[in-house]
Tab-separated table of C-alpha atoms in Angstrom:
chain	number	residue	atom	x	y	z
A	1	UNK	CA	51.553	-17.225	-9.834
A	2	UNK	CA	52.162	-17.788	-13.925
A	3	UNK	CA	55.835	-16.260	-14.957
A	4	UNK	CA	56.464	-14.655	-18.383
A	5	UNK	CA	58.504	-16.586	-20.383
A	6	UNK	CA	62.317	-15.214	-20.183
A	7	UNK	CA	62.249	-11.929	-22.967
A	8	UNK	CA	64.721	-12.007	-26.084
A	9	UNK	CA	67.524	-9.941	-26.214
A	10	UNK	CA	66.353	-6.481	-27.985
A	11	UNK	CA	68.586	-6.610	-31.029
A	12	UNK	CA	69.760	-2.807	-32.472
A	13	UNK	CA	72.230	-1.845	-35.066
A	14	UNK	CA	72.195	1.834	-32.756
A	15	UNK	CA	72.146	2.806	-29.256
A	16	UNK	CA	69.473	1.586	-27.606
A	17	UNK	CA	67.778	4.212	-25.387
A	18	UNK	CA	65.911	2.508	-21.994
A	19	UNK	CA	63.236	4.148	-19.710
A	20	UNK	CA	60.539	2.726	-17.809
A	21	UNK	CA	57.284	1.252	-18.708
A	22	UNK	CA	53.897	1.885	-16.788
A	23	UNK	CA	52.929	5.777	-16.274
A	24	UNK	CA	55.126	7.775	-17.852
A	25	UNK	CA	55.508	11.453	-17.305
A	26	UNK	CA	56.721	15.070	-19.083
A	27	UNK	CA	59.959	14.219	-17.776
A	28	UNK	CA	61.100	11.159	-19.269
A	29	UNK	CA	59.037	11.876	-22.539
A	30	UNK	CA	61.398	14.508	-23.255
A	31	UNK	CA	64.554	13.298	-22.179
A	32	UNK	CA	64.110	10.599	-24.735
A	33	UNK	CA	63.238	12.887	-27.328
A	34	UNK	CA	66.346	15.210	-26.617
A	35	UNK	CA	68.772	12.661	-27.056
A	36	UNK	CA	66.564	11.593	-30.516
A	37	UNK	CA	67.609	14.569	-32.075
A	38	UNK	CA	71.723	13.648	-31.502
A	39	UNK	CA	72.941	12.406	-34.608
A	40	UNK	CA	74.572	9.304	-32.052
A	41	UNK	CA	70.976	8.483	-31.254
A	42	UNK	CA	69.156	9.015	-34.810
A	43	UNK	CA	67.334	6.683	-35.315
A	44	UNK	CA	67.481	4.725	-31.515
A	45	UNK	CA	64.913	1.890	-30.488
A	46	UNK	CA	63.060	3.048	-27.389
A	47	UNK	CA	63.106	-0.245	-24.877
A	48	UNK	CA	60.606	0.596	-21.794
A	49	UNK	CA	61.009	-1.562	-18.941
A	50	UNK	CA	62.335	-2.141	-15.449
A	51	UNK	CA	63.887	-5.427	-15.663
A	52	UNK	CA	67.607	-4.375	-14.570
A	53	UNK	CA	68.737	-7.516	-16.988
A	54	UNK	CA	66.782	-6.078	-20.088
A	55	UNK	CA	68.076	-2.175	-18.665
A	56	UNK	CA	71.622	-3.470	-18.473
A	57	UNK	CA	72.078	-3.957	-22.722
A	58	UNK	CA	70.824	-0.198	-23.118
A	59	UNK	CA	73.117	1.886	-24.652
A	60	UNK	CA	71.867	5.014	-22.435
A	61	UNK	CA	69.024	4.585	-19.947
A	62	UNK	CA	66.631	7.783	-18.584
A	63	UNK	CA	64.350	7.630	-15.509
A	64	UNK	CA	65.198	4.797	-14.160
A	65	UNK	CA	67.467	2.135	-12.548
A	66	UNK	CA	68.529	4.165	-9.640
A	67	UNK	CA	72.134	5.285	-11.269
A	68	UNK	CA	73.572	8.946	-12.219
A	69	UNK	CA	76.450	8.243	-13.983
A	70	UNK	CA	77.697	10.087	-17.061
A	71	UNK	CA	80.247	7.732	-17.646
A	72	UNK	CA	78.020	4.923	-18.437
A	73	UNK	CA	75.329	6.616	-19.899
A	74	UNK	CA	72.580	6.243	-16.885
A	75	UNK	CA	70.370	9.423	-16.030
A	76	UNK	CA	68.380	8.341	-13.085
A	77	UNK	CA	66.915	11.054	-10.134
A	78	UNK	CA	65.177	9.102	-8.187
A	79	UNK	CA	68.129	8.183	-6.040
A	80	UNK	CA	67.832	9.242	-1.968
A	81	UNK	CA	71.567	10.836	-2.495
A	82	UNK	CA	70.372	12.452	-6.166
A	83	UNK	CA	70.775	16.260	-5.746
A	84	UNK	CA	72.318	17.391	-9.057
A	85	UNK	CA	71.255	20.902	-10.027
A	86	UNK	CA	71.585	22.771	-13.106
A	87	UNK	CA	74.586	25.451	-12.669
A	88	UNK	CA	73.532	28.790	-10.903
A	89	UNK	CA	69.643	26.815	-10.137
A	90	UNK	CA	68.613	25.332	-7.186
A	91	UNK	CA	65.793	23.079	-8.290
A	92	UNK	CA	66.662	19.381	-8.253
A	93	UNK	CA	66.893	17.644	-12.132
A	94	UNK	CA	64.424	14.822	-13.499
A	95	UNK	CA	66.089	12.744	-16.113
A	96	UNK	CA	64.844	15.861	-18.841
A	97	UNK	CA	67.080	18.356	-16.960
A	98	UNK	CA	69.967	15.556	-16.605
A	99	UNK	CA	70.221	14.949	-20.526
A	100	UNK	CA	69.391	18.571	-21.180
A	101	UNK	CA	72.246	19.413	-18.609
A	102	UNK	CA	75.053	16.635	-20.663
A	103	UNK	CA	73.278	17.161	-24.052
A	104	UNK	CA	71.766	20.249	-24.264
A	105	UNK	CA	74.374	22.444	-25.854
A	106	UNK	CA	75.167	20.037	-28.537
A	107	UNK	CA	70.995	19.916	-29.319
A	108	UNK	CA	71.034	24.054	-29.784
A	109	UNK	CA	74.694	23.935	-31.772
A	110	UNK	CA	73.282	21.753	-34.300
A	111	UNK	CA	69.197	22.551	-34.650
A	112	UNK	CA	70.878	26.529	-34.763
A	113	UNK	CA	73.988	25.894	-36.018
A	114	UNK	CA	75.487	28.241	-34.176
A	115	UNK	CA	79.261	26.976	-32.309
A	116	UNK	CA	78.788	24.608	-29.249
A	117	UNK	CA	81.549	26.644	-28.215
A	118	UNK	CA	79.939	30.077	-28.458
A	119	UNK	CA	78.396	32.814	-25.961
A	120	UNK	CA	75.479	32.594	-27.691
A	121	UNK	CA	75.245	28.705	-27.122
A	122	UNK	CA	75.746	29.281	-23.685
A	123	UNK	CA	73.245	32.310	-23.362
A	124	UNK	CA	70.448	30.141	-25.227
A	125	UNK	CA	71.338	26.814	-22.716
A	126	UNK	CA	70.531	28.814	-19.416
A	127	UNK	CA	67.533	30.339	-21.204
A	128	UNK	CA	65.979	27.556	-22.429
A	129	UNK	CA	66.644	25.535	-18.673
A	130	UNK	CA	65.019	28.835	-16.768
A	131	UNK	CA	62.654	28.947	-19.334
A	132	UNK	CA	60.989	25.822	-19.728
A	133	UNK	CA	63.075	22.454	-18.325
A	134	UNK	CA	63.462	23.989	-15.066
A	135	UNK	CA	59.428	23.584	-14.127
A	136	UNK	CA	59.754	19.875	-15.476
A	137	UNK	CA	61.903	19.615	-13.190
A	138	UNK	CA	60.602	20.852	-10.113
A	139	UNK	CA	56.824	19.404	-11.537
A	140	UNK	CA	58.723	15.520	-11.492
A	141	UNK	CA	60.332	16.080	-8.167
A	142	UNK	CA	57.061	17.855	-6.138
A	143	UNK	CA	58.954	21.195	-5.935
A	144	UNK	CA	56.233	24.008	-5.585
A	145	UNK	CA	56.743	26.819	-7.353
A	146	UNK	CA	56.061	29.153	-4.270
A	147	UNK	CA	56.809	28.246	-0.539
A	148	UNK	CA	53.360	26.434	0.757
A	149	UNK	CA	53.576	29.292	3.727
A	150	UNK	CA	53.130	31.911	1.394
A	151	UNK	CA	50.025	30.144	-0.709
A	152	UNK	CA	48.745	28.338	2.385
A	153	UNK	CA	46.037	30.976	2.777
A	154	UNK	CA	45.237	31.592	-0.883
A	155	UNK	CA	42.165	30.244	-3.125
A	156	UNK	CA	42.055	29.942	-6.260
A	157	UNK	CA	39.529	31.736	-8.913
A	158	UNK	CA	39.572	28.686	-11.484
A	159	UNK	CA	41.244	25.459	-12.102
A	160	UNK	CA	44.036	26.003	-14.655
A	161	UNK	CA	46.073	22.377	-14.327
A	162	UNK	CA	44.059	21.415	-17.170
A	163	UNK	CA	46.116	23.386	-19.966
A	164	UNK	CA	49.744	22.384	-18.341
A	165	UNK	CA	52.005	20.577	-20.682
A	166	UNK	CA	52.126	18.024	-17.535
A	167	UNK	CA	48.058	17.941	-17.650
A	168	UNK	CA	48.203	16.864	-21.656
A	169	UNK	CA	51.153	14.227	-20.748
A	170	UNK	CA	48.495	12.507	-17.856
A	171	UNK	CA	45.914	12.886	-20.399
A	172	UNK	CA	47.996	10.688	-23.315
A	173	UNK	CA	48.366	7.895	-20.670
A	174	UNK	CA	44.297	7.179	-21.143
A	175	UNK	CA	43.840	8.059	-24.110
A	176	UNK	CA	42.420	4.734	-25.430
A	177	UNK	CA	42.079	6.516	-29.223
A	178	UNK	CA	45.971	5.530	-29.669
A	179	UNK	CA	47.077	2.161	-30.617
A	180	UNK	CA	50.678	0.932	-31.881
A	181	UNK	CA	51.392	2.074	-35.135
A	182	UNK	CA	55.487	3.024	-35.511
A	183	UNK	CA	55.723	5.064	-38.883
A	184	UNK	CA	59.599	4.844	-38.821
A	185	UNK	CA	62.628	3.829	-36.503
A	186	UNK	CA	63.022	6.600	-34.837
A	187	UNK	CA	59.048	5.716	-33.418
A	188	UNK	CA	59.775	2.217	-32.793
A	189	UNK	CA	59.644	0.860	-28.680
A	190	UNK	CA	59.732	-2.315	-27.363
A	191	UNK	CA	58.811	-3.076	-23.857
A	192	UNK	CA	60.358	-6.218	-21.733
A	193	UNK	CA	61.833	-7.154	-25.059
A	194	UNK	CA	59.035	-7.635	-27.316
A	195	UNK	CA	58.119	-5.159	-30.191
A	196	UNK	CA	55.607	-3.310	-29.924
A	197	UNK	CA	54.512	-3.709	-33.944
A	198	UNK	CA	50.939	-4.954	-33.121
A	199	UNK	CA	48.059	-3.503	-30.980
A	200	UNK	CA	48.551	-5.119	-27.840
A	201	UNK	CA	47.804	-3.078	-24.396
A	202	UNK	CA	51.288	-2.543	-23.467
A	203	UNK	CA	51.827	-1.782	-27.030
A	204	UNK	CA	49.603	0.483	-27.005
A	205	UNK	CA	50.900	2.205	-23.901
A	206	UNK	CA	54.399	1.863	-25.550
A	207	UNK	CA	52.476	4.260	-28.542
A	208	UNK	CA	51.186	6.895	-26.382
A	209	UNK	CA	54.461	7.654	-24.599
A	210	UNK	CA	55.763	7.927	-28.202
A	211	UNK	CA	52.716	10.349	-28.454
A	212	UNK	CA	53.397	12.134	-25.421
A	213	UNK	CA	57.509	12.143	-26.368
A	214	UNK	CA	56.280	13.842	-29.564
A	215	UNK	CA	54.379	16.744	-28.019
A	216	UNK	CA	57.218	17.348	-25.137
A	217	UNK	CA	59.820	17.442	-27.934
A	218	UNK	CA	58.098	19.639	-30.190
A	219	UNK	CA	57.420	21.852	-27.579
A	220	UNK	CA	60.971	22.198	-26.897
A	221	UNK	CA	61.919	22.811	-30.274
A	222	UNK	CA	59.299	25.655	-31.137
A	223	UNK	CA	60.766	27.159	-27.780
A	224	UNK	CA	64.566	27.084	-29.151
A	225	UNK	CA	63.305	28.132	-32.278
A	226	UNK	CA	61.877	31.198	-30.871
A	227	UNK	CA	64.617	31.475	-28.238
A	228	UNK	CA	66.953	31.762	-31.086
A	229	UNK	CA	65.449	34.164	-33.754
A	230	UNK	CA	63.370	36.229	-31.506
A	231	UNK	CA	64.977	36.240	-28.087
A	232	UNK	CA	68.662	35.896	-28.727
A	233	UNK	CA	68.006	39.714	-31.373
A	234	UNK	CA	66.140	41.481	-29.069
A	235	UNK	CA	68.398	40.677	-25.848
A	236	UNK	CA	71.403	42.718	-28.220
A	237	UNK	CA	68.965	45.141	-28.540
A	238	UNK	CA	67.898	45.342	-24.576
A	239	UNK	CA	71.505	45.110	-23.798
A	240	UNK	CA	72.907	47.878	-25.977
A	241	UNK	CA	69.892	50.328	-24.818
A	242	UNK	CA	70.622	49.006	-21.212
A	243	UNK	CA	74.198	50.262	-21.050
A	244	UNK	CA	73.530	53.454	-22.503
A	245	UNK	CA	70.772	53.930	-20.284
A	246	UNK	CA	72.369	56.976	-18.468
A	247	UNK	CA	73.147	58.596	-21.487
A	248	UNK	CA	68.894	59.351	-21.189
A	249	UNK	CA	68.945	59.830	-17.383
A	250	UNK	CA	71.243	60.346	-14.901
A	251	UNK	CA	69.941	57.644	-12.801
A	252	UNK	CA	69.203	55.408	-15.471
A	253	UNK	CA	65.638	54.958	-15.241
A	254	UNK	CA	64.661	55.922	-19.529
A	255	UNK	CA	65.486	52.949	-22.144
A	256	UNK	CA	65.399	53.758	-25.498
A	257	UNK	CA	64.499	51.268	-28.062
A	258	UNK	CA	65.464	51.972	-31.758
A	259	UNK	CA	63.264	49.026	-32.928
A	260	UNK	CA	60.082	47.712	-31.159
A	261	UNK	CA	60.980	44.706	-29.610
A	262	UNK	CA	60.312	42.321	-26.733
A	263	UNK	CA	61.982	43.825	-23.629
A	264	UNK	CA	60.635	42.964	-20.370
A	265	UNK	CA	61.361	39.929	-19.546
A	266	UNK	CA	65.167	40.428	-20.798
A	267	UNK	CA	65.038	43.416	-18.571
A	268	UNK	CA	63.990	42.024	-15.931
A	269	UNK	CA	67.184	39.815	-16.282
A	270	UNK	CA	69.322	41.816	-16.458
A	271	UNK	CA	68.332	44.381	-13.390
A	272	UNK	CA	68.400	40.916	-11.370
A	273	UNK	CA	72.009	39.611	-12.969
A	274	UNK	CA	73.109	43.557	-11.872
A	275	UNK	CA	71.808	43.994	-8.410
A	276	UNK	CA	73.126	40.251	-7.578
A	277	UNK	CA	76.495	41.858	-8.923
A	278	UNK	CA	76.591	44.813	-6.575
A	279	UNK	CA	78.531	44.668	-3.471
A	280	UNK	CA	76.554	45.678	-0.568
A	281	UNK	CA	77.432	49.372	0.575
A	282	UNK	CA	77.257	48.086	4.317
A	283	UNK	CA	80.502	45.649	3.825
A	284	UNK	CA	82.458	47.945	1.900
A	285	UNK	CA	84.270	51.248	1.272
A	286	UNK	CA	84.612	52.856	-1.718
A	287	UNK	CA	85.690	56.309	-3.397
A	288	UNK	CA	82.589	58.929	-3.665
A	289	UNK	CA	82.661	58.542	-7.353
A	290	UNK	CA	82.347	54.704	-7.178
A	291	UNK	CA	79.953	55.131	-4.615
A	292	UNK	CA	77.968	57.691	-6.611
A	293	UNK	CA	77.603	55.359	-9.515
A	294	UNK	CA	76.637	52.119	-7.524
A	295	UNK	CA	73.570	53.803	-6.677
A	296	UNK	CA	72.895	55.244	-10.035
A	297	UNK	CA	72.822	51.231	-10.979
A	298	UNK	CA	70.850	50.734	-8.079
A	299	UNK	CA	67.705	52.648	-9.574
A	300	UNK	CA	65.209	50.880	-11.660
A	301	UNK	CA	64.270	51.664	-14.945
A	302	UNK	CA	60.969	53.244	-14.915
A	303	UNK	CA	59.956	53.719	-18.906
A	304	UNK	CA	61.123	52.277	-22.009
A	305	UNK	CA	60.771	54.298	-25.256
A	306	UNK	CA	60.339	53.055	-28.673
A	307	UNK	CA	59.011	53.575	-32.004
A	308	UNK	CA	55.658	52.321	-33.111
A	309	UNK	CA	56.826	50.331	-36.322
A	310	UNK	CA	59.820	49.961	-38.316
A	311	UNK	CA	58.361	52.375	-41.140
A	312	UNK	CA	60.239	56.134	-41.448
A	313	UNK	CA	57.947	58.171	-39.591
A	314	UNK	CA	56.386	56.187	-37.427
A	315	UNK	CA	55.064	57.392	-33.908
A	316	UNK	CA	56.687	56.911	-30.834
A	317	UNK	CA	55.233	55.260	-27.075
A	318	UNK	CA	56.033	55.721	-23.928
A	319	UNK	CA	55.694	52.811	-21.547
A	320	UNK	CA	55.626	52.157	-18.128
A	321	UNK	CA	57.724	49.194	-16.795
A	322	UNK	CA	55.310	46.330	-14.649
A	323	UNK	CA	56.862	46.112	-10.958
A	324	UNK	CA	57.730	42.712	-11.989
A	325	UNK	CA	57.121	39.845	-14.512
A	326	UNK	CA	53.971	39.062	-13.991
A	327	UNK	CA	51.989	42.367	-12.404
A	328	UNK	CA	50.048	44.992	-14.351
A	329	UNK	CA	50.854	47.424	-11.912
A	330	UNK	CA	53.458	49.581	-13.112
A	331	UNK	CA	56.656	50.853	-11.300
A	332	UNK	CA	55.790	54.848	-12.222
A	333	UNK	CA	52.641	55.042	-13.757
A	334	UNK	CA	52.441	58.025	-16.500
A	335	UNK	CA	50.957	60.797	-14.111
A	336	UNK	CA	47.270	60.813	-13.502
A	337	UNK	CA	46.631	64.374	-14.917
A	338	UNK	CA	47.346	62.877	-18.386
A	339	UNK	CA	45.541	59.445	-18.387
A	340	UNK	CA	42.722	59.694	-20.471
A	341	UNK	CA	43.425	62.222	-22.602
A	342	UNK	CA	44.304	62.393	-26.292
A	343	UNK	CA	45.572	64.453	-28.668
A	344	UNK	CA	45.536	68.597	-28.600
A	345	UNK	CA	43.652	68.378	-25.007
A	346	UNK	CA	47.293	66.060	-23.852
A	347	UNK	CA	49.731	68.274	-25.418
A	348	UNK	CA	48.515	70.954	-23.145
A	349	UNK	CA	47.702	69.133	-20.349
A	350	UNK	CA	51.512	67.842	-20.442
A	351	UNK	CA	52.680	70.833	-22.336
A	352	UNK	CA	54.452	68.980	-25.140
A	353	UNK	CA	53.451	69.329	-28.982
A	354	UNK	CA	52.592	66.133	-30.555
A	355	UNK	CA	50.923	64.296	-27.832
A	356	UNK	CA	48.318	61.276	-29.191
A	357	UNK	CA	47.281	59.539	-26.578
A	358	UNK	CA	47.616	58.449	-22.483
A	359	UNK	CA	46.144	54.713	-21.653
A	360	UNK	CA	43.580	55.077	-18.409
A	361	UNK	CA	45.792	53.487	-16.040
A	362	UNK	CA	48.525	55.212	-17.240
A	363	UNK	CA	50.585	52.129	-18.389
A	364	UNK	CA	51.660	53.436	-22.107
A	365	UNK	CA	51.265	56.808	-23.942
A	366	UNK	CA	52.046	57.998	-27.510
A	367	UNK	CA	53.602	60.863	-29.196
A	368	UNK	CA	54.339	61.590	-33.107
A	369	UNK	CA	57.749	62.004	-32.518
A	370	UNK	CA	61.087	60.252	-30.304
A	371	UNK	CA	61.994	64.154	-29.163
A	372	UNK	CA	58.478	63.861	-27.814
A	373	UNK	CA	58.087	60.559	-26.122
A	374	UNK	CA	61.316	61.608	-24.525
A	375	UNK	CA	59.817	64.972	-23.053
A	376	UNK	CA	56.972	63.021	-21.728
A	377	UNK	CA	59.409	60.718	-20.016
A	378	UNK	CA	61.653	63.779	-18.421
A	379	UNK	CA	58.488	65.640	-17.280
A	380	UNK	CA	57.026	62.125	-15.873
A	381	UNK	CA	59.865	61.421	-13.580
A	382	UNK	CA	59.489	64.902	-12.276
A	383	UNK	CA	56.082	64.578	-10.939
């Protein structure tokens, strides 16, 4: 069997990054984008390979070599003995949740800058993990999102793999339509040693990991960016309407929005981060009036108020919260006398001036005015 001749040394004025060559996956494509965007690693040569000799000059190496150690830069996962978790998460890390997990609140500090230091730095870290790292993590180590005994019996309607961020990844490693072409430093790899400057087949491979680094990266960025100016506002705004919540309702079940904004899945949050909080009333005893006001906290919220538009004047809605993240059936639907109606014909059906409109399945409703919306809401959790 013919032997390569023995590679050059890479030679790098910065940290050289290292990850595998051969099929490369969502994991490892974004892991060495993340540490790309650290000023320490801007611009880095990329060298992909598994010779431990060539591995052992990296400055940092991702994916491969068998080691987790901080200390010395190495973010492996494939180890039998590898069971590092993110804080609070119990889905085992892939070399993107490892850097993510070392680097990730320096990456949001400085593409925000907001203070590394800060709540809000800390608020956007676990988001952006639960949010999006955490399923390339359990997608690189086979963790299912739902137990197989409770899908084992299920079919699906249609094939949906094909528009996965993992599914485009797969795709990139065939697609023959990209060859080596590095624009800049910061694009350049080398695999075993040798630059990958001209079209060559591992060249080209080298080119559409870049390609597939590229898309995971960008991803992640258009997800802090919206984490950050969309998210981050309208959580304040969930949490201040969330702690006043009784001031509506004695058991808490009315929000009321001053601005539209996104809501559910913050809310959703936040019941779950409360209810985990709550001691269980079987283990304890407390005074009636703590008592009384554990199980105030203990009800849902069953409609969220909020105007239709930032303009003066603007009409109000009424809407039902889903049972959970992903249902359209809702926890209290608006009562089925209503749905359908509109207008003069719902004002006296409900018997509250200013009524516009109930949705069929009884999800969201309208009124001209707040002091309406919140009628409808009282006289809905009475029937």
């Amino acid at each position: 069997m013919a032997t390569s001749p023995s590679p050059k040394r890479v030679k790098t004025s910065t940290p050289l990054i290292g990850t595998h060559n051969g099929h490369f996956h969502a994991d490892e494509a974004l892991a060495v984008y993340l540490l790309r965007l650290l000023p320490t690693y801007n611009p880095s040569a990329l060298l992909r390979t598994r010779d431990p000799s060539l591995l052992s000059t990296c400055h940092t190496v991702v994916d491969v070599g068998g080691i987790y150690d901080p200390s010395v830069n190495r973010y492996d996962h494939h180890q039998r003995t590898f069971s590092t978790t993110f804080p609070n998460r119990q889905t085992k890390l892939s070399s993107a949740g490892l850097v993510y997990l070392h680097f990730g609140k320096a990456i949001i500090a400085q593409r925000t800058g907001l203070e590394i230091d800060s709540n809000d730095v800390d608020i956007l870290w676990e988001k952006l993990y639960s949010g999006f790292i955490e399923a390339i993590d359990a997608n690189d180590n086979g963790i299912p999102v739902y137990p197989p005994s409770e899908t084992a019996n299920l079919t699906k309607r249609f094939n949906d793999s094909g528009i996965t961020l993992y599914s485009l990844v797969a795709d990139l490693n065939k697609d023959s339509s990209i060859s080596a072409a590095p624009t800049n430093d910061q694009e350049t790899a080398t695999t075993n040693g040798t630059s990958s400057s001209s079209s060559t087949p591992q060249a080209d491979e080298d080119a559409r990991f870049l390609a597939a680094s590229q898309l995971m990266g960008t991803t992640f960025l258009r997800k802090l960016t919206a984490y950050h100016t969309s998210w981050l506002p309208a959580r304040s705004i969930v949490l201040r309407a969330y702690e006043s919540r009784f001031e509506h309702d004695p058991h808490g079940r009315i929000l009321v929005f001053p601005e539209p904004t996104m809501w559910k899945d913050i809310l959703y949050t936040f019941e779950s981060q409360q209810s985990s909080s709550l001691p269980s009333s079987s283990s304890i005893t407390v005074e009636p009036k703590l008592q009384s006001q554990l199980q105030k906290q203990q009800h849902q919220v069953l409609y969220v108020l909020f105007p239709e538009s930032a303009d003066p004047g603007a009409g109000w809605r009424i809407q039902a919260v889903p049972v959970d993240r992903e249902s359209f059936e809702s926890r209290k639907p608006l009562p089925e006398a209503w749905r359908g109606l509109r207008d003069e014909q719902l004002s006296k059906e409900v018997g509250v001036d200013g009524c516009v409109f109930v949705h069929a399945s009884g999800f969201i409703g309208g009124n001209v005015s707040e002091k309406g919306v919140r009628e409808m809401a009282r006289k809905a959790l009475e029937m």
